[in-house]
Amino acid sequence: MKKIKINSFAVLAFVVTFIFTTFNANANQTRENVIKRGSLNCGVSQGVPGFSNADASGKWAGIDVDLCRAVAAAVLGDANKVKYSPLSAKDRFEVLKAGDIDVLARNTTWTLSRDGGLAVDFVGTNFYDGQGFMIRKAANINSAKKLNNVKVCVETGTTTELNLRDYFKQQKLKYEPVAFTKADEAVAAYDAGRCDVYTTDKSGLAANRTKLKNPADHLILPETISKEPLGPVVRGNDENWANIVRWTLNVMIEAEEYGITQANIDSLKSTEDPAIKRLLGLEGETGKNLSLANTWSYNIIKQVGNYAESYNANVGPKTPVGLARGQNASWRNGGLLYAPPVR
Amino acid sequence: MFLTSQFKTSLRKNLQLSKLLPQLLLIILFCYIIYFFTKNTQINLAARNLNFGFDFLNTNSGFDVQFSLIQYDGSSSYFRSYLVGLLNTLLVSFFGIIFATILGFIVGISRLSPNWIVNKLSLIYVELFRNLPLLLQIFFWYFVVIRSLPSTEKSMVILDILIINLQGFYIPKFIFSNFIYIFYGLFLALLATIAVKYYATKVFYESGKIIPVFKIFLLLIIVLPIIFSFIGDVSLLVEYPKLVKNFGIFNYVGGVKLVPEFLALLFSLSLYTSAFIAENVRAGILAISKGQKEASKSLGFNNPQTLKLIVIPQALRVIIPPTTNQYLNLTKNSSLAAAIGYPDLAGVFAGTALSQTGKAIEIIFMVMMTYLTMSLIISSILNWYNKKIAIVER
């Protein structure tokens, strides 16, 4: 009896050891893991209209969501094979680093300290933004320079929170931050009157204004106090995966330059233009460099569309968010969007 | 069966060994698990190009906090943001424990009241507050009660000393000059009371006369600081909160401001915990048999003496251990502050600082150790007190 007891301990120790040693997953295989899983895990916001927002039936839409869909189209050939994880600003990087999501497309600002210090890679910019302030029209203030002794609602764990402090420090004005972990809570608190001012990126101000009780009572001040290049983020130890996401975005931007749309892509198959042929996967071996099938770029444009289509459908002037292209226009039209050549 | 003594010895040795071996294996296994997790963390940190270290504590944080007990702004270090969070946690826990104890004792005693209405009302109180989830109660106070208060320009003003609006509660601030003299007075009063108590005990044993120590103490603690404030020329300046208008934005400036997040958290923590403490108090009082009171009366003690010398000391023995648990719970539950944006340790340091630095392991470790230390300190203080009042067995 004694001996068996001891043996059972040894067995237990062995089993536990075995379980633990198999814990160490290899991190550099995001593409393989996504293909094996058959779906892409994408981290999005908890609801910013136009960027990533779920409708009543739970269907996600927005330009960040389109980026997730485009990556799924490129890797899996089906833009609908995406699982969305709504994340708070505070949690987003930890969830990405832990491997629970493959791409973070959550209006995230590209900064040096994040790119260099957080073990993540920023692969591009899909929206050029800048921070601004929203205030009640009743406050009779038309410039951010007149803000003094105000309470400002802000989402915690953001660059917004840091810029806010910088701005008031530079202007030598007084303020009191009221920080919330969710953007929704900050917006609701502003709407209820807990704060005099709400601050976030200007696109976010426009998007969140649609959620207020009386959007017409609120004003977005003209000043832009920061640069906020928003873009997708991946883990820092997987170069192949970073390239896939980077070039997915570039394909969408370049497709606009060459006038390739979801609607006309099939009719362009007979074109002689080599650049268009490359984007359609008819010439060159663009897919091979990313370890993807050569139809990857065709799938992106066919299933999701080019950048302009995504922009106009989600945040453009005809949507409730109503943002003009402005600096987010293609470089050919005087904007900042400039994709390196897909070749 | 007949056993030789030699066989007996070897059996005993075997038994000892068989007892020892599993223990040894368990220790090895335990050490291995610790080693495994440390090694695993190291490997994964290295694989992600993350370096472990507490250097970040000295760099400046870059973010402001709405409410802080010490001087703090974005140019202060991350370590200071840790202190801000810690002090805010201690603040809400300290006042929470005081309010919960007072309310708990009142309600607990009311539960035993012969008055039917008082009795049932306190029953409803207890059942309501201890059976609703705490987070829900925090949300109730914050989103339902406080959010429905009037805006700043339409504030409720009560006798010019309390101003209530959606953005907070404002009370006048008392600014003393030469405050230290009042402190001297209090200190002297305390010393004098100890002397009087010593003398009273001596008189009691010698002549049986009772000197009302407590009344003397009350007199001293009021009179001495007043006398000292005249000696030291203590002056009091009351700063009232003033309504200031900047364009269309109204603000109260000056005075003491209690932010709504603090109030909602304090209310909900105090009420929730007081319901449990009330039950402890009731149990403690009920635990004392009627015979104790009867015996006390037959020895000639009057009612207050019976309560003070017989009932309360015995009831406390029953009340203190479970109440210690409630104090610990309150302190730990205060971390739910993050849900409504009160800048406590979990919110400021494990929240904002963590997401700004990405130092998850270091920060969570620090915060866990801090809560552990706080809990151990609270429980050791109460254990000491409990030991002091416990029955001394001879």
CSV table of C-alpha atoms in Angstrom, one decimal, chain A residues 51 63 66-67 125-128 230 249-257 260 300-301 304-315 325 327-330 337:
chain,number,residue,atom,x,y,z
A,51,PHE,CA,-14.6,53.0,-36.7
A,63,ILE,CA,-13.2,51.5,-41.1
A,66,ASP,CA,-13.1,46.8,-42.7
A,67,LEU,CA,-9.4,46.5,-42.0
A,125,THR,CA,-1.9,54.6,-40.5
A,126,ASN,CA,-5.5,54.1,-41.7
A,127,PHE,CA,-6.8,57.4,-40.3
A,128,TYR,CA,-5.0,60.7,-39.7
A,230,LEU,CA,-4.4,55.9,-36.0
A,249,LEU,CA,-3.8,48.3,-45.8
A,250,ASN,CA,-1.5,49.4,-48.6
A,251,VAL,CA,-3.5,47.4,-51.1
A,252,MET,CA,-6.7,49.2,-50.1
A,253,ILE,CA,-5.0,52.6,-50.4
A,254,GLU,CA,-3.3,51.8,-53.7
A,255,ALA,CA,-6.6,50.4,-55.1
A,256,GLU,CA,-8.1,53.8,-54.7
A,257,GLU,CA,-5.2,55.4,-56.5
A,260,ILE,CA,-10.1,49.8,-58.7
A,300,ILE,CA,-9.3,42.3,-50.3
A,301,ILE,CA,-10.7,44.6,-53.0
A,304,VAL,CA,-14.0,44.8,-48.8
A,305,GLY,CA,-13.3,47.5,-51.4
A,306,ASN,CA,-10.7,50.2,-51.7
A,307,TYR,CA,-9.9,52.8,-49.0
A,308,ALA,CA,-12.3,55.4,-50.4
A,309,GLU,CA,-15.2,53.0,-50.5
A,310,SER,CA,-14.6,52.0,-46.9
A,311,TYR,CA,-14.2,55.7,-45.8
A,312,ASN,CA,-17.3,56.9,-47.6
A,313,ALA,CA,-19.4,54.0,-46.3
A,314,ASN,CA,-18.4,54.5,-42.7
A,315,VAL,CA,-17.3,58.0,-41.8
A,325,ARG,CA,-11.9,63.4,-46.5
A,327,GLN,CA,-6.1,65.0,-44.7
A,328,ASN,CA,-7.3,61.5,-45.2
A,329,ALA,CA,-7.5,62.0,-49.0
A,330,SER,CA,-5.1,60.2,-51.3
A,337,LEU,CA,-2.5,58.8,-47.7
